[in-house]
């Protein structure tokens, strides 16, 4: 268990009456690229800040690189890189001064890698941080976090507001480190996430609705469509795994969230819709999977709030 890069156990954070994080239990394997996704306000930053010991948990525990999260400070930070969208940098320093300042804190600092990162990111060493654009500032923060070859890199919304070129440069910088560095990041940039994450965790109103390998996730989701006799009676109950079910005239469409095989899904459909024609099974992008989950959750919440009548 201590081999895990991150392990959380029923982690909970409340702010007064609001539960920002509820019973979150997840684990991150070394060498993986774990992406935390979820709508605005889902609790992603809160989770990351608890892991980085930037705020205390209300209940539950976690270990980061085997260290209890409450002890993440000082030397424990030598192996953890952390970059957040809202991070404040010492604006009065130049890029070079920032790196000179950070270097002595990290015994594993690699000067060759530092120089290579400055070249790859086209970062001018002499430029003051306050004169840099948002994207360049982010690249400077990345250079500081990558140069000591951290065992774990934690990134909170690293690509937000950056142009596609800078995103690609940052992602390339990350891809070059995959294997030696475990990556744990939160992001709304689902196309980017899909291109390089090995694992995805989905948070919704503080609860972790799923946490699994990207391949498992894409294998179990399918957008399914088929025709039925419009006069046929609807089935009494639909499977829980069928999301966003729609029937309009003869067309039936839904998202299967527990898809195993076309043969199995065909049999399931035939039982519920004896008049079903040939079905179409379309794989889904991470973005479509995200939207299906977010919309379903919103609908369920709406029903709960209206006393189950909606
Ligand atoms: P986003 O995608 O918009 O960055 P997020 O998933 O990172 O959102 P959090 O910032 O973790 O979400 O916020 C989770 C919930 O906790 C939100 O409802 C937010 O308003 C609330 N929250 C966060 N910090 C505080 C705080 N210091 N005091 C009170 N409520 C807070």
PDB file of C-alpha atoms in Angstrom, residues 35 158 173 244:
ATOM      1  CA  UNK A  35      -6.579  13.105 -14.227  1.00  0.00           C
ATOM      2  CA  UNK A 158      -2.347  23.586 -15.516  1.00  0.00           C
ATOM      3  CA  UNK A 173       7.294  18.583 -21.200  1.00  0.00           C
ATOM      4  CA  UNK A 244     -29.821   9.889 -20.846  1.00  0.00           C
TER       5      UNK A 244
END
